[in-house]
Amino acid sequence: MKNTIQPFQLPIYQNFIDDKFYNQIKKGADIYIKENIDNFNVKWFCPTTSNWIKKTNPYFSQIKDIIKPHISNYFNTWKFQDDKNLLIDEIWINIASKNAYQEEHYHNNFFSGVLYLETFPDSGAIQFMNPLSTESLFMDLPEIFNFAHLIQPTNSMVLIFPGWLKHRVLPNTSDNNRITIAFNVIKK
């Protein structure tokens, strides 16, 4: 419509890491999970298990180096200046077994992201909540103003979004584990 404006755009970054890097990170995750499986437990109000990777672990640096260019690209999408003050503050691995999900939540940081290592067609999409949806309860909105946006993940996909954006992960209905690496980015 030529007589309207849409002033509130919200970009979500979606890309893929190169196969070479994907294979490195996947192999590292398999080793990390095998060596630390007893430390994976439920951290939130859902059945997905997680384990934080310590910053001193070399695997933390490997992941950080591979996702940092994606974070810079997303940062530039926002037309911010000087991404030198961005810091990958936390990295953790999630394992979602059959029927596991992640409840609706947000992160208290600048950006958040997820890298998909092991997904299947029925392993659960990520759902981003429309930040205007709370206010829209007073209106009967058409579908163009959907309450949420679904992204069906595939292996090697990386998503980055504002930390304050509410999101959740739908149940894994496949018989295989969904394995992801999640991360938080702060601005110093």
Tab-separated table of C-alpha atoms in Angstrom:
chain	number	residue	atom	x	y	z
A	1	MET	CA	0.000	0.000	0.000
A	2	LYS	CA	1.535	3.276	-1.066
A	3	ASN	CA	-0.061	5.360	1.705
A	4	THR	CA	1.339	3.345	4.593
A	5	ILE	CA	4.760	2.898	6.112
A	6	GLN	CA	6.147	-0.027	8.091
A	7	PRO	CA	8.609	1.589	10.477
A	8	PHE	CA	9.343	-1.395	12.709
A	9	GLN	CA	11.349	-3.934	10.778
A	10	LEU	CA	13.097	-6.665	12.703
A	11	PRO	CA	15.860	-8.575	10.930
A	12	ILE	CA	16.734	-12.135	11.892
A	13	TYR	CA	19.992	-13.416	10.438
A	14	GLN	CA	19.847	-16.772	8.644
A	15	ASN	CA	22.826	-18.322	6.899
A	16	PHE	CA	24.845	-21.529	6.759
A	17	ILE	CA	28.369	-22.296	7.827
A	18	ASP	CA	30.676	-23.883	5.276
A	19	ASP	CA	30.689	-27.691	5.135
A	20	LYS	CA	34.332	-27.794	6.252
A	21	PHE	CA	33.540	-25.791	9.394
A	22	TYR	CA	30.299	-27.666	9.974
A	23	ASN	CA	32.161	-30.989	9.956
A	24	GLN	CA	34.759	-29.615	12.403
A	25	ILE	CA	32.158	-28.313	14.828
A	26	LYS	CA	29.978	-31.432	14.516
A	27	LYS	CA	32.941	-33.706	15.229
A	28	GLY	CA	33.912	-31.511	18.194
A	29	ALA	CA	30.341	-31.606	19.517
A	30	ASP	CA	30.200	-35.391	19.260
A	31	ILE	CA	33.421	-35.650	21.290
A	32	TYR	CA	32.290	-32.995	23.777
A	33	ILE	CA	28.937	-34.692	24.343
A	34	LYS	CA	30.551	-38.110	24.775
A	35	GLU	CA	33.073	-36.766	27.296
A	36	ASN	CA	30.557	-34.609	29.204
A	37	ILE	CA	27.220	-36.420	28.868
A	38	ASP	CA	26.896	-36.757	32.663
A	39	ASN	CA	26.996	-32.946	32.950
A	40	PHE	CA	24.042	-32.380	30.592
A	41	ASN	CA	20.875	-31.655	32.528
A	42	VAL	CA	17.645	-29.710	32.389
A	43	LYS	CA	18.365	-26.009	32.917
A	44	TRP	CA	14.986	-24.457	32.110
A	45	PHE	CA	11.297	-25.351	32.354
A	46	CYS	CA	11.498	-27.915	29.550
A	47	PRO	CA	12.947	-31.372	28.929
A	48	THR	CA	15.823	-30.196	26.687
A	49	THR	CA	19.193	-30.855	28.332
A	50	SER	CA	22.107	-28.439	28.101
A	51	ASN	CA	25.711	-27.973	29.091
A	52	TRP	CA	27.730	-24.748	29.020
A	53	ILE	CA	31.130	-24.921	27.371
A	54	LYS	CA	33.761	-23.226	29.514
A	55	LYS	CA	35.619	-20.334	27.917
A	56	THR	CA	38.891	-22.098	28.723
A	57	ASN	CA	37.889	-25.134	26.631
A	58	PRO	CA	39.546	-25.053	23.165
A	59	TYR	CA	36.186	-26.060	21.641
A	60	PHE	CA	34.764	-22.697	22.834
A	61	SER	CA	37.400	-20.851	20.770
A	62	GLN	CA	36.803	-23.044	17.725
A	63	ILE	CA	33.063	-22.318	17.739
A	64	LYS	CA	33.631	-18.626	18.446
A	65	ASP	CA	36.007	-18.250	15.486
A	66	ILE	CA	33.544	-19.882	13.093
A	67	ILE	CA	30.440	-17.929	14.129
A	68	LYS	CA	32.111	-14.537	14.661
A	69	PRO	CA	31.923	-13.520	10.947
A	70	HIS	CA	28.181	-14.270	11.006
A	71	ILE	CA	27.753	-12.088	14.079
A	72	SER	CA	29.629	-9.265	12.337
A	73	ASN	CA	27.391	-9.605	9.269
A	74	TYR	CA	24.280	-9.416	11.426
A	75	PHE	CA	25.676	-6.465	13.375
A	76	ASN	CA	26.226	-4.614	10.081
A	77	THR	CA	22.623	-5.335	9.027
A	78	TRP	CA	21.551	-3.114	11.908
A	79	LYS	CA	23.892	-0.391	10.604
A	80	PHE	CA	25.621	-0.143	13.966
A	81	GLN	CA	29.151	1.191	14.064
A	82	ASP	CA	32.261	-0.623	15.337
A	83	ASP	CA	31.687	-4.315	15.985
A	84	LYS	CA	35.010	-4.536	17.854
A	85	ASN	CA	33.129	-4.302	21.157
A	86	LEU	CA	31.111	-7.472	20.536
A	87	LEU	CA	31.969	-10.434	22.720
A	88	ILE	CA	30.649	-13.993	22.501
A	89	ASP	CA	29.934	-14.386	26.178
A	90	GLU	CA	28.347	-17.836	26.452
A	91	ILE	CA	28.195	-20.981	24.331
A	92	TRP	CA	26.261	-24.104	25.238
A	93	ILE	CA	25.101	-27.329	23.618
A	94	ASN	CA	21.451	-28.428	23.722
A	95	ILE	CA	20.206	-31.969	23.256
A	96	ALA	CA	16.495	-32.368	22.574
A	97	SER	CA	15.386	-35.986	22.642
A	98	LYS	CA	12.010	-37.186	21.389
A	99	ASN	CA	9.199	-34.845	22.562
A	100	ALA	CA	11.663	-32.339	24.044
A	101	TYR	CA	11.027	-28.666	23.400
A	102	GLN	CA	12.179	-25.248	24.610
A	103	GLU	CA	9.649	-23.013	26.325
A	104	GLU	CA	9.048	-19.416	25.254
A	105	HIS	CA	11.836	-17.211	26.562
A	106	TYR	CA	14.283	-14.440	25.749
A	107	HIS	CA	17.892	-13.691	26.681
A	108	ASN	CA	19.230	-10.700	28.602
A	109	ASN	CA	21.951	-9.775	26.143
A	110	PHE	CA	22.647	-7.940	22.889
A	111	PHE	CA	22.291	-10.821	20.383
A	112	SER	CA	21.542	-14.526	20.710
A	113	GLY	CA	22.013	-17.272	18.201
A	114	VAL	CA	21.795	-20.938	17.428
A	115	LEU	CA	23.781	-23.237	15.168
A	116	TYR	CA	22.039	-26.459	14.121
A	117	LEU	CA	24.245	-29.548	14.178
A	118	GLU	CA	21.776	-32.411	14.011
A	119	THR	CA	18.255	-31.841	12.772
A	120	PHE	CA	15.607	-33.898	11.055
A	121	PRO	CA	12.375	-32.888	9.311
A	122	ASP	CA	10.327	-33.459	12.487
A	123	SER	CA	12.868	-32.346	15.081
A	124	GLY	CA	11.091	-29.062	15.860
A	125	ALA	CA	11.068	-25.616	14.293
A	126	ILE	CA	12.114	-22.469	16.092
A	127	GLN	CA	9.320	-19.963	16.550
A	128	PHE	CA	9.945	-16.228	16.949
A	129	MET	CA	7.168	-14.259	18.628
A	130	ASN	CA	6.031	-11.029	17.013
A	131	PRO	CA	7.013	-8.260	19.471
A	132	LEU	CA	3.770	-6.458	18.581
A	133	SER	CA	1.626	-9.500	19.397
A	134	THR	CA	0.899	-8.497	22.996
A	135	GLU	CA	-0.569	-5.206	21.877
A	136	SER	CA	-2.462	-6.876	19.056
A	137	LEU	CA	-4.742	-8.659	21.516
A	138	PHE	CA	-6.957	-5.606	21.210
A	139	MET	CA	-7.313	-6.113	17.447
A	140	ASP	CA	-8.501	-8.922	15.237
A	141	LEU	CA	-5.412	-8.952	12.998
A	142	PRO	CA	-5.260	-10.642	9.591
A	143	GLU	CA	-2.726	-13.382	8.968
A	144	ILE	CA	-0.164	-10.959	7.526
A	145	PHE	CA	0.455	-9.847	11.135
A	146	ASN	CA	1.028	-13.365	12.405
A	147	PHE	CA	1.656	-13.916	16.069
A	148	ALA	CA	4.848	-15.847	15.300
A	149	HIS	CA	7.308	-16.695	12.563
A	150	LEU	CA	8.496	-20.285	12.151
A	151	ILE	CA	11.871	-21.331	10.782
A	152	GLN	CA	12.413	-25.009	10.052
A	153	PRO	CA	16.101	-25.620	10.760
A	154	THR	CA	18.518	-27.729	8.783
A	155	ASN	CA	22.043	-28.848	9.545
A	156	SER	CA	24.693	-26.086	9.442
A	157	MET	CA	22.072	-23.299	9.666
A	158	VAL	CA	22.992	-20.389	11.904
A	159	LEU	CA	20.353	-17.966	13.175
A	160	ILE	CA	21.132	-14.735	15.037
A	161	PHE	CA	18.523	-12.422	16.534
A	162	PRO	CA	18.127	-9.723	19.189
A	163	GLY	CA	18.492	-11.214	22.660
A	164	TRP	CA	15.225	-9.602	23.760
A	165	LEU	CA	13.178	-11.293	21.001
A	166	LYS	CA	10.914	-13.957	22.507
A	167	HIS	CA	11.255	-17.382	20.933
A	168	ARG	CA	10.634	-21.046	21.588
A	169	VAL	CA	11.392	-24.401	19.981
A	170	LEU	CA	8.551	-26.723	19.089
A	171	PRO	CA	8.644	-30.374	20.218
A	172	ASN	CA	11.000	-32.812	18.577
A	173	THR	CA	8.644	-35.461	17.200
A	174	SER	CA	11.386	-37.425	15.458
A	175	ASP	CA	13.058	-40.463	17.007
A	176	ASN	CA	16.465	-38.758	16.822
A	177	ASN	CA	18.070	-36.145	19.054
A	178	ARG	CA	18.117	-32.541	17.862
A	179	ILE	CA	21.547	-31.104	18.712
A	180	THR	CA	22.223	-27.392	18.645
A	181	ILE	CA	24.864	-24.960	19.784
A	182	ALA	CA	23.435	-21.775	21.280
A	183	PHE	CA	25.334	-18.595	22.070
A	184	ASN	CA	24.925	-15.159	23.582
A	185	VAL	CA	26.684	-12.012	22.414
A	186	ILE	CA	27.217	-8.959	24.588
A	187	LYS	CA	28.421	-5.483	23.663
A	188	LYS	CA	31.206	-4.191	25.923
